[in-house]
XYZ file of C-alpha atoms in Angstrom:
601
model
C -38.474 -2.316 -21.714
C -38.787 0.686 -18.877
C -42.365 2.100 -18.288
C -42.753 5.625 -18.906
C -45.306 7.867 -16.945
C -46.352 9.536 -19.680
C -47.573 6.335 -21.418
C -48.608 3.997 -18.610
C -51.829 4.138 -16.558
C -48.947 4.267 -13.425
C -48.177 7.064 -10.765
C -44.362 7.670 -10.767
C -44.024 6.000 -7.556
C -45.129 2.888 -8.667
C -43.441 3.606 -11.980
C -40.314 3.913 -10.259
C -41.375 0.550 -8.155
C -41.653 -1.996 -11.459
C -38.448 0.012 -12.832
C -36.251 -1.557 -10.019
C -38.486 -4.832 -9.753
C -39.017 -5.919 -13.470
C -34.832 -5.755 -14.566
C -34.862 -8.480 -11.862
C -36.977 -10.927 -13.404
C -35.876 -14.433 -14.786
C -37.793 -15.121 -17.850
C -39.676 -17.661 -15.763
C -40.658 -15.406 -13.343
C -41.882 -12.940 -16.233
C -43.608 -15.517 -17.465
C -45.523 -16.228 -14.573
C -46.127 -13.213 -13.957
C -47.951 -12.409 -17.079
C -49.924 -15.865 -16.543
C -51.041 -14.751 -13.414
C -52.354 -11.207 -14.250
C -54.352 -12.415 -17.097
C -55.713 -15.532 -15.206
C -56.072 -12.728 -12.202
C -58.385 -10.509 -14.913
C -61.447 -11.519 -13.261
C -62.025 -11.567 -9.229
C -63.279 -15.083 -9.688
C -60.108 -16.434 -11.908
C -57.747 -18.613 -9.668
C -53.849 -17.987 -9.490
C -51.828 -20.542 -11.532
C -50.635 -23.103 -9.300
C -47.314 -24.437 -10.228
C -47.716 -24.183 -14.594
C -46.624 -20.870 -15.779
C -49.401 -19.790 -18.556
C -47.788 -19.499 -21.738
C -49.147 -16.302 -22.968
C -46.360 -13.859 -22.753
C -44.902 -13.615 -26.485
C -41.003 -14.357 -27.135
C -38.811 -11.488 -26.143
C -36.666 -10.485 -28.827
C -32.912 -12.412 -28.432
C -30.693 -9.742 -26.627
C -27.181 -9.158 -28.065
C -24.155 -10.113 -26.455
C -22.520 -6.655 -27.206
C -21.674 -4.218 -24.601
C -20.371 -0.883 -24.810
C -18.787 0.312 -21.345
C -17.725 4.293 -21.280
C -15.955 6.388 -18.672
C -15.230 9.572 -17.814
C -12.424 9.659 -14.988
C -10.185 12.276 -13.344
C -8.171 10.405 -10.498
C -8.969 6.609 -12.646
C -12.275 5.463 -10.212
C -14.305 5.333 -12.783
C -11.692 3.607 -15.653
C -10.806 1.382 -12.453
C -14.206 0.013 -12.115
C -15.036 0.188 -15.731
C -12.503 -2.377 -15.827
C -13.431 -4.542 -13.268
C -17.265 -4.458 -14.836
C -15.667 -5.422 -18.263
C -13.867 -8.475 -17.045
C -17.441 -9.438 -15.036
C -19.407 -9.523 -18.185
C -16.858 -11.355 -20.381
C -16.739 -13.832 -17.573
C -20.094 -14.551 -18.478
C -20.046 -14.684 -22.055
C -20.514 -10.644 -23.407
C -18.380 -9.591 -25.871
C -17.484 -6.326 -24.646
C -15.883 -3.231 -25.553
C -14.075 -0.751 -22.470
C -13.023 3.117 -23.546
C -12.725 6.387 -22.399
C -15.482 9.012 -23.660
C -12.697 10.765 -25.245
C -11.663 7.845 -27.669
C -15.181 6.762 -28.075
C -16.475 7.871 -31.948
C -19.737 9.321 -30.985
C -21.462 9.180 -34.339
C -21.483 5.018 -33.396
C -23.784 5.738 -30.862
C -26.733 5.181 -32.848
C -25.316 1.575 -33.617
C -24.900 0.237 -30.102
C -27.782 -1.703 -28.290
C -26.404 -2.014 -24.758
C -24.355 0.816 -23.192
C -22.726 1.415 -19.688
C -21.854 4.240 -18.527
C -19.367 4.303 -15.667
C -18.123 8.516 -14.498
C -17.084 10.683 -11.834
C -18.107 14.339 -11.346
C -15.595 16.753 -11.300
C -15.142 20.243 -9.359
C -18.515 21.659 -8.970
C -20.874 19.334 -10.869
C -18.241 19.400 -14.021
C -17.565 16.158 -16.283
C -13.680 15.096 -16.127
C -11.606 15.955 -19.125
C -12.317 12.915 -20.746
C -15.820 13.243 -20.478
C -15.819 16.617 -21.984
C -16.273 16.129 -25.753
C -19.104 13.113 -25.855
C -20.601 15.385 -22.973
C -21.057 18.166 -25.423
C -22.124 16.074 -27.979
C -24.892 14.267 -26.151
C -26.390 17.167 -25.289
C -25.808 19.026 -28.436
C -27.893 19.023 -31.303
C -26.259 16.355 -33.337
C -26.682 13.836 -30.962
C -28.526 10.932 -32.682
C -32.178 9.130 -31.593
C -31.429 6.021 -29.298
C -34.663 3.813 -29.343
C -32.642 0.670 -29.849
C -30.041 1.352 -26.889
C -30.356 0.013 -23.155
C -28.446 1.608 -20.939
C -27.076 1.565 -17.136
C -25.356 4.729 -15.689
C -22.681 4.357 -12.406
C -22.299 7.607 -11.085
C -19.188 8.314 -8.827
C -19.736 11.659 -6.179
C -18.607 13.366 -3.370
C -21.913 13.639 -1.498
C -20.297 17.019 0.819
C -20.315 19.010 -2.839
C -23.628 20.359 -3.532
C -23.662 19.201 -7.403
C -22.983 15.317 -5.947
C -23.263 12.874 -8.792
C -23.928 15.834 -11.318
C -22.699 14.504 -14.144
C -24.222 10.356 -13.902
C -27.421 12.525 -13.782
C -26.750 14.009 -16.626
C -25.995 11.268 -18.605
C -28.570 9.627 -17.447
C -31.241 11.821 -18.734
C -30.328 12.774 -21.439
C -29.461 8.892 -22.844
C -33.755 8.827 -21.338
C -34.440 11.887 -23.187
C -33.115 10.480 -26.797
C -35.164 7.325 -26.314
C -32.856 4.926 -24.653
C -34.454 2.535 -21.770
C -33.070 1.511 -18.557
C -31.533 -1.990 -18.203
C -30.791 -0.991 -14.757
C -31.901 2.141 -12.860
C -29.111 4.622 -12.000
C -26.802 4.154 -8.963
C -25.136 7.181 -7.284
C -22.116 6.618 -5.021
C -20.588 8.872 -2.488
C -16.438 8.557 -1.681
C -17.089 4.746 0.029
C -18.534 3.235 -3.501
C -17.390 -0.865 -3.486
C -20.531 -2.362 -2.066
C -23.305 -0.168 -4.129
C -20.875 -0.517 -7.445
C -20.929 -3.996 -6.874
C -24.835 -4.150 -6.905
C -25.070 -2.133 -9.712
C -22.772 -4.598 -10.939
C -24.610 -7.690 -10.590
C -27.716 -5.922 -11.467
C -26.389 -4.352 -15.003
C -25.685 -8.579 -15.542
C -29.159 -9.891 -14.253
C -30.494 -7.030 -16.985
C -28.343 -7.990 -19.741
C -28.776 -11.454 -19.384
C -32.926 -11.193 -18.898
C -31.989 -12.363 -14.967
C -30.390 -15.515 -15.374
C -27.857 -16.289 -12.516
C -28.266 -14.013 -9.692
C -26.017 -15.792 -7.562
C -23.606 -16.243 -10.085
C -23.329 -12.511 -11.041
C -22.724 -12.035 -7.385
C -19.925 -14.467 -6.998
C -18.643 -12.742 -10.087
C -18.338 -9.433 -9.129
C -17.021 -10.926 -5.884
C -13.886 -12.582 -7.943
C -13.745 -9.638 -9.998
C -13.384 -6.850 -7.579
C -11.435 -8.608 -4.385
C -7.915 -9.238 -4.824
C -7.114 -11.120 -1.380
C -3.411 -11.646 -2.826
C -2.565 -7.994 -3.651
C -2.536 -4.891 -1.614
C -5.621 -2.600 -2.763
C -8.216 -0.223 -2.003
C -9.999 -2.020 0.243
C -6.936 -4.240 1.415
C -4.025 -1.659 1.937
C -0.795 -2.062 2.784
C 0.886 -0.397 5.935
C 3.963 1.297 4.441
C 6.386 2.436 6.860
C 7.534 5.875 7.234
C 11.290 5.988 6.537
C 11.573 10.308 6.267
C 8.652 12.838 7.357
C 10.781 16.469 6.396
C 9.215 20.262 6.594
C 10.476 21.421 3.148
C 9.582 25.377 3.756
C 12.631 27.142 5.582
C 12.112 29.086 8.349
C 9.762 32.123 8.275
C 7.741 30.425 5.774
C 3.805 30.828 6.147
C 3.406 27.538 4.787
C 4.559 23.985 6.325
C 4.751 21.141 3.555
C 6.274 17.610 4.569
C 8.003 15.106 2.419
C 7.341 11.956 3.165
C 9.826 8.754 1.954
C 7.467 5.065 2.832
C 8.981 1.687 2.562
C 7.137 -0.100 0.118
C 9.202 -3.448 0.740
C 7.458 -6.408 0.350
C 3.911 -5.185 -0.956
C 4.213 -5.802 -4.536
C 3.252 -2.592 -5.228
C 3.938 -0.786 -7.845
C 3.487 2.506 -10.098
C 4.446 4.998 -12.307
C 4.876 8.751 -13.057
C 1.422 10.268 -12.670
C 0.302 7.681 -10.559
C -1.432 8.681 -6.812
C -1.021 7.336 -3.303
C -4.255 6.620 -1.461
C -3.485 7.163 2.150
C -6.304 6.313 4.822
C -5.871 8.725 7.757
C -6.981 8.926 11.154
C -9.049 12.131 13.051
C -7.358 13.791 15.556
C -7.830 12.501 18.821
C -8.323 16.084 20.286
C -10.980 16.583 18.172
C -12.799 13.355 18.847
C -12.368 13.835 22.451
C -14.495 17.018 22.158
C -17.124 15.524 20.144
C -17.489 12.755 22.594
C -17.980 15.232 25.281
C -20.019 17.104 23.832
C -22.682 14.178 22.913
C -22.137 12.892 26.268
C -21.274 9.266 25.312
C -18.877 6.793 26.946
C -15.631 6.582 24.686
C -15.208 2.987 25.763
C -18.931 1.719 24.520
C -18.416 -0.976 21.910
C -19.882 0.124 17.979
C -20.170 -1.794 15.048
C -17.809 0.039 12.240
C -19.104 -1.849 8.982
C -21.662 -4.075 7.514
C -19.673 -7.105 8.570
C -20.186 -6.770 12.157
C -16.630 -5.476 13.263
C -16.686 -3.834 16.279
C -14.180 -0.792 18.438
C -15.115 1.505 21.207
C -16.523 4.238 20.244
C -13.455 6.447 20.345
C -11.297 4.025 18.045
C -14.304 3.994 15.592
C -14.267 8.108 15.559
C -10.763 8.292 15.155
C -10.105 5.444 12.574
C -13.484 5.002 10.656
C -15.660 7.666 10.543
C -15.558 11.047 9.020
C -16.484 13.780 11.846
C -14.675 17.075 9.999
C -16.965 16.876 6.919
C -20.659 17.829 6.916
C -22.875 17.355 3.846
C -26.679 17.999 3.015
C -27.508 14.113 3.037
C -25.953 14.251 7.166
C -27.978 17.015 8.134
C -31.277 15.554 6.680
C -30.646 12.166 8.420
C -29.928 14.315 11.545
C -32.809 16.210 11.441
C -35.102 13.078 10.592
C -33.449 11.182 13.415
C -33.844 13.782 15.925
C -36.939 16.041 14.836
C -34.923 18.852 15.268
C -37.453 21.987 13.873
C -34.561 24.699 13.678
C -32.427 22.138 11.752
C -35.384 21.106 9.557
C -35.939 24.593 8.701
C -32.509 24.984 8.250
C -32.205 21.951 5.319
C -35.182 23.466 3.561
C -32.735 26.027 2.291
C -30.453 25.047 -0.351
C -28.411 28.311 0.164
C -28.339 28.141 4.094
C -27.393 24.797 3.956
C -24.474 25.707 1.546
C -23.685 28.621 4.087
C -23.839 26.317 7.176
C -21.787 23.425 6.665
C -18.219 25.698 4.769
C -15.934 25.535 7.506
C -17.714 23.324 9.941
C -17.831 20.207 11.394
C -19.864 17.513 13.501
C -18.605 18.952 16.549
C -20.035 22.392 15.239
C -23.505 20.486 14.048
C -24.133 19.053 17.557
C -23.149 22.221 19.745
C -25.471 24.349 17.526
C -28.631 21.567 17.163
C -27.297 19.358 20.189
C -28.536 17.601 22.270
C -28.901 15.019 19.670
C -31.091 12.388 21.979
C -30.138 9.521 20.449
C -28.129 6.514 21.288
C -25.046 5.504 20.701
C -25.270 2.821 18.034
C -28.022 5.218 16.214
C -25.454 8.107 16.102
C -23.176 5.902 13.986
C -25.282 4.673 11.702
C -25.544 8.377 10.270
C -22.059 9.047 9.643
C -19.711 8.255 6.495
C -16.554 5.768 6.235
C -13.768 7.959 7.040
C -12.411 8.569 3.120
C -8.603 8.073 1.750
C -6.918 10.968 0.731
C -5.376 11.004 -2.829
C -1.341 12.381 -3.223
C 0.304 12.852 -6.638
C 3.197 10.415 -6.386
C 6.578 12.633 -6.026
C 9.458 10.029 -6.842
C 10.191 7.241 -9.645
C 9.935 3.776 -8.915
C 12.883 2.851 -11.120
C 14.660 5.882 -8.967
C 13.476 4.759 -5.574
C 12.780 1.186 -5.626
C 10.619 -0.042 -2.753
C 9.901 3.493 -1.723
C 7.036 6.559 -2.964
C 7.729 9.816 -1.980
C 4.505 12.637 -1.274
C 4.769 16.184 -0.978
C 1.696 17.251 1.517
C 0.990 20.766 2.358
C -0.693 21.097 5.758
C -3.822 22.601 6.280
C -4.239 25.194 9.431
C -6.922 27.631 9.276
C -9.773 29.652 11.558
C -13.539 28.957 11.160
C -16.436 30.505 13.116
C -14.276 30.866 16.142
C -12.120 27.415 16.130
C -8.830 26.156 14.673
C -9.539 23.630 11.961
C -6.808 21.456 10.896
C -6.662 18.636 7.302
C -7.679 15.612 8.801
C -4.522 14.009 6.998
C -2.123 16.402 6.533
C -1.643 17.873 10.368
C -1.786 13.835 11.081
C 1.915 13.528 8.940
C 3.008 17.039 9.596
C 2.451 16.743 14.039
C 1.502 13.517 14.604
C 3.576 10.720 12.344
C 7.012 9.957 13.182
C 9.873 7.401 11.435
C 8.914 3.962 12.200
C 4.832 4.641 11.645
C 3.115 2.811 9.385
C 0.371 4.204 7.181
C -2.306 2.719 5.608
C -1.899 3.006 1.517
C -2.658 1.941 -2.056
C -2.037 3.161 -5.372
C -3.905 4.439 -7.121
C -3.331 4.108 -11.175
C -3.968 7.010 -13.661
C -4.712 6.630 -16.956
C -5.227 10.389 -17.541
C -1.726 11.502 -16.414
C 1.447 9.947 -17.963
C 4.802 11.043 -20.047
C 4.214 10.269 -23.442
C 5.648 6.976 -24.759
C 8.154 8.814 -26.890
C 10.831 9.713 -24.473
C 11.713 12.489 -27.158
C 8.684 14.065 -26.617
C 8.846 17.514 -25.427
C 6.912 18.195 -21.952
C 5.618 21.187 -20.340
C 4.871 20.881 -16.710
C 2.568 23.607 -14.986
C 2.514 22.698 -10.951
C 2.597 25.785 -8.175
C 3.291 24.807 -4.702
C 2.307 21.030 -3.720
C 1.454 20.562 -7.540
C 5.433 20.203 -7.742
C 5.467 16.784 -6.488
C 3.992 14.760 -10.050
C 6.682 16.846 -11.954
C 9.458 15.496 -9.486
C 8.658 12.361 -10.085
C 8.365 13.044 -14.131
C 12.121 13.979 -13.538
C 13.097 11.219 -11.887
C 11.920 8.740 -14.156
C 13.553 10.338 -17.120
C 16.784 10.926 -15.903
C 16.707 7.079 -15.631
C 15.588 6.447 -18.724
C 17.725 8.820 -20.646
C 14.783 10.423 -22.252
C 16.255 12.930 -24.545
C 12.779 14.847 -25.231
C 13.613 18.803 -23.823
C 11.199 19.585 -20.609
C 10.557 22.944 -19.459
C 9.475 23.458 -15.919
C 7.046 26.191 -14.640
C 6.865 26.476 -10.755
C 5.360 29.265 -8.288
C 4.776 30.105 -4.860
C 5.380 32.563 -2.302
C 8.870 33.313 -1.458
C 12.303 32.423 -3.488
C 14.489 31.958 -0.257
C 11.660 29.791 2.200
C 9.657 27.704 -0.424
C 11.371 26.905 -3.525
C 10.302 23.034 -2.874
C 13.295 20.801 -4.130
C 15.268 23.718 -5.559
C 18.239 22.161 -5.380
C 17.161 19.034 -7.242
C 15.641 21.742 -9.810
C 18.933 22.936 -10.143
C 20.664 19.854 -10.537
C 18.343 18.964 -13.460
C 18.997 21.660 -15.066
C 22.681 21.492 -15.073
C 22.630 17.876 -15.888
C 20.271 18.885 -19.160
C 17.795 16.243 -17.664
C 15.500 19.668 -17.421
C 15.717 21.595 -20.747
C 14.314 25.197 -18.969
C 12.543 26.477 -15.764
C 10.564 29.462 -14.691
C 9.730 30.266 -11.695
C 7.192 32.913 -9.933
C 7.151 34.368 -6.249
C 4.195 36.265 -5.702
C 5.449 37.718 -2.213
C 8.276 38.633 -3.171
C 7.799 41.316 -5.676
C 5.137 44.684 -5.211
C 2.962 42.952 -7.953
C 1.734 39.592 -7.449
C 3.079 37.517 -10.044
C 1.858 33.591 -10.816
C 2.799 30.848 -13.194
C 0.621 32.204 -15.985
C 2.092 34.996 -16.029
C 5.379 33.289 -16.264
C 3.908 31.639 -19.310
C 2.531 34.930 -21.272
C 6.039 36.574 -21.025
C 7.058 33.154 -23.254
C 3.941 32.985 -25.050
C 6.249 32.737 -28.525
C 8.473 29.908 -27.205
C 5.524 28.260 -25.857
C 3.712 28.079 -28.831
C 6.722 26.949 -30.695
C 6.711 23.954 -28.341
C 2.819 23.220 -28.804
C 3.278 23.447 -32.840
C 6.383 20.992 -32.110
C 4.197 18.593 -30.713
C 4.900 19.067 -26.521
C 2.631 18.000 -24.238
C 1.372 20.049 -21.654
C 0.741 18.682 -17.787
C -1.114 20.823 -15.072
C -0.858 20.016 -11.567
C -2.280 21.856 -8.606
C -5.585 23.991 -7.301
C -8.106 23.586 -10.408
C -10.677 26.667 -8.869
C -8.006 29.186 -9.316
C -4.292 28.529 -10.720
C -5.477 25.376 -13.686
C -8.083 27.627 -14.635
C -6.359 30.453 -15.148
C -3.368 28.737 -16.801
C -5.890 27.196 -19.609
C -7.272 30.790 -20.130
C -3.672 31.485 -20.544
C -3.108 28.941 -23.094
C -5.882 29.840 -25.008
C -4.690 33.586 -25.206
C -1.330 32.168 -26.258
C -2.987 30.076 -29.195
C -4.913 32.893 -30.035
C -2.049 35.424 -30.310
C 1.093 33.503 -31.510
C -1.223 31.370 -33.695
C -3.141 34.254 -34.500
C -6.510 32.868 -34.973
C -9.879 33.734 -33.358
C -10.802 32.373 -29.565
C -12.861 29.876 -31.066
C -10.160 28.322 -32.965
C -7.854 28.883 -30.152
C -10.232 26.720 -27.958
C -10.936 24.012 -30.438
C -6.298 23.538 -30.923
C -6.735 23.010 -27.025
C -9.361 21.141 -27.158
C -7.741 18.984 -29.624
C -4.877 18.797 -27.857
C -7.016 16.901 -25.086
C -8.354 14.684 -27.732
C -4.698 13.587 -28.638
C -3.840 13.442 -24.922
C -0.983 16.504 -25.571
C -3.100 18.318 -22.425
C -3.516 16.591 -19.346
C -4.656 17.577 -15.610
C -4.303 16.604 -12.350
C -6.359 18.899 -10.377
C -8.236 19.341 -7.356
């Protein structure tokens, strides 16, 4: 049972107060509770002692099924879905783990305890398969939920304005059609173990009316560490065998390829699959910084919640983020420092928007500097520096022991300074052969060849979005897969960055790769992209979608997956000739069967 403002003699603070406090609660304690308040009725009454006073009635016996749903793009959110399953089976549930997308939503009505584990996507977007029981939670057919109790994980990116969008979401609207809270809502930025892990053991202490606190804890502990395997939060320092500029000369762009030994980490993956790679800042950079605050680089800092500690310039290089800044930093900064120009600053959604694209700590304390605080308080307010997710470029059953990426670097001018990707100007000037790199895979669901190696495949990836479609390639040229494949690729010029043309070509004249089509926009007086590629086969195309191909898009999602899905549609709508409604619902169906699939950022 959650209190409700409306109906309770409670402001919302204190609302919000017995919300977090009362999920807690053994029965015992309940119990007690109760006792005391009505002995406690009267100033004179005395507090029970030791006896609990039996006048609470029975709760109703909760049920042992549990729904978990998520909606994941790069597989956080399935990952930990997962891991939350296993926890509550552990201890007894009988639970049920799917994606939105195969989750019937007309059962909805029918379930009585529901988690809900997703990531927000783009610019406060649901992933793709989140996008159908999205639509229909918040449409009109969506069904009264008195019976259900419900917990929401939300995964975010706390440096996008929208951060944790679409947890919200879900979260009030499952509030608005009468569900009640087993467990409040818990938003997590990039770093998300530790809070996931609370919200964890919490969502148990609610199911289970609070018995075994210490338990649940141990159980999420078993659940989520995996001291024998190389992980997440335990990653494995692959060695760097090749680091390779794969533009020719003359090229505007610079985009390595990078071979790491995987030997002896047990790791493995498969087409579709992404490498996490934990970078370092450039030293340059931090040098500045420090400089600029006026601290010692050698002073010692704690770098986690355990208590490790580096010198100060170690932690800023290896830990921290310094080239990001979000909302949440600059209200901590101002708070910290009582800065009035920055306070007036954060009272402004827009300016706040305004001020932090294209700049960086080093930008935040030269224009609000000096800070005035100490060391150890200054890193308190920053964020664990994040891994960086890579589409996988090679097979494993190609490359055994190895996993290729394809990384464009990232070089640009803001408000009067070079700015440089924190990761990719790391492998493109700093990492040599015989470096090691801190790495895990990362598993996707949402992003795999069909099981039917006859399948046919369409594969939509411009520039760096080549690299998933290499290793697509790879894999079923050792296979044998027999389905036909046709291969649409852009970028800016034919002769300087045609990325693995020759291994294109080979493809092709092996038959491994059924047809390719390629588009330079530099090199002709009109700009020409992939989708435009596309529309000049719009018949052929459409042929392939009515023959059952599957259709993969890899690459920029604010500009080149977006307009390659308007694109289909237009295709659907003129070879199938049917209206844009229709032509949106075959796509969307599509998704539903898995036949369109995106890995976009």
């Amino acid at each position: 049972m959650q209190l409700q403002v409306t109906n309770s003699p409670f402001n919302q603070e204190q609302v919000e107060l017995l919300n977090k406090l009362l999920p807690t609660l053994t029965e015992s304690q309940k119990s007690w509770l109760g006792g005391y308040l009505a002995a406690s009725g009267s100033a004179s009454a005395p507090a029970p002692a030791v006896e609990p006073v039996q006048s609470v009635p029975a709760t109703q016996p909760v049920s042992k099924d549990v729904t978990i749903l998520y909606g994941s793009q790069t597989g956080n959110a399935q990952n930990l879905a997962g891991q939350t399953g296993k926890t509550l089976e552990a201890k007894g549930f009988n639970v049920k783990v799917a994606s939105m997308s195969e989750f019937k939503p007309n059962t909805l009505k029918k379930l009585e305890n529901l988690l809900i584990v997703v990531s927000t996507h783009g610019e406060g977007e649901p992933p793709d398969n989140a996008l159908s029981f999205h639509e229909f939670l918040h449409g009109k057919r969506a069904p009264k939920l008195d019976n259900l109790r419900f917990s929401v994980l939300s995964l975010g990116d706390s440096s996008y304005e929208f951060f944790c969008q679409t947890g919200k979401e879900f979260d009030q609207r499952l509030e608005e059609l009468g569900g009640t809270h087993l467990y409040p809502r818990v938003d997590c930025d990039l770093d998300y173990e530790e809070l996931a892990a609370e919200w964890t053991e919490g969502v148990l202490n609610g199911l289970s009316e609070g018995s075994g606190v210490q338990e649940a804890a141990v159980a999420v502990e078993e659940t989520s560490a995996q001291p024998s395997t190389y992980s997440r939060t335990n990653p494995f320092k692959a060695e760097v065998l090749e680091n390779l500029n794969l533009n020719g000369r003359g090229s505007n762009k610079e985009t390595r390829h990078l071979e790491l030994s995987l030997e002896g980490s047990g790791l493995t993956f498969e087409p579709g699959d992404s490498l996490g790679v934990y970078p370092e800042n450039d030293p340059e950079l931090v040098d500045l910084l420090i400089s600029e605050l006026g601290f010692n680089p050698d002073e010692v800092v704690k770098v986690n919640k355990q208590g490790d500690v580096r010198s100060l310039r170690e932690a800023l290089i290896s830990n921290f983020e310094i080239t990001t800044l979000t909302k949440p930093l600059l209200e901590q900064v101002a708070k910290l420092t009582g800065n009035e120009e920055l306070h007036a600053l954060i009272s402004d959604s827009t300016k706040v928007k305004e001020y932090v694209y294209g700049r960086d700590l080093l930008d935040l304390v030269k224009d609000f500097g000096p800070l005035g605080v100490s060391v150890e308080d200054f890193v308190t307010l920053l964020r664990k520096l994040p891994a960086r997710l890579y589409s996988i470029a090679s097979s494993l059953e190609a490359n055994p022991d190895e996993v290729h990426l394809t990384i464009g670097a990232v070089r640009y001018d803001s408000h009067g300074r070079e700015r440089k990707g924190v990761c990719s100007i790391l492998c493109a000037e700093r990492l040599q052969p015989g470096d090691t790199l801190p790495v895990y895979i990362q598993h996707n669901q949402n992003f795999k060849l069909p099981s039917n190696p006859e399948t046919p495949i369409i594969m939509v990836g411009p520039g760096t979005g080549v690299a998933p479609f290499r290793s697509f390639m790879q894999e079923r040229e050792e296979v044998g897969a027999e389905g036909k494949s046709w291969m649409f690729f852009g970028d800016q010029h034919f002769v300087t960055d045609f990325l693995y043309q020759t291994e294109w070509q080979q493809w092709l004249k092996d038959g491994v790769l059924t047809k390719m089509d390629v588009a330079f926009s530099r090199d002709t007086a009109e700009k020409v992209y992939v989708q435009h590629r596309m529309k000049k086969h719009s018949k052929e195309l459409f042929e392939w979608l009515e023959e059952g191909a599957v259709v993969y898009i890899c690459g920029d999602e604010k500009h080149m997956a977006h307009d390659v899905h308007n694109t289909l549609i237009d295709i659907i709508k003129q070879e199938g000739n049917v209206s844009r409604e229709q032509a949106e619902q075959y796509l969307a169906n599509m998704q539903q069967q898995k036949r369109y699939q995106r890995d976009v950022y």
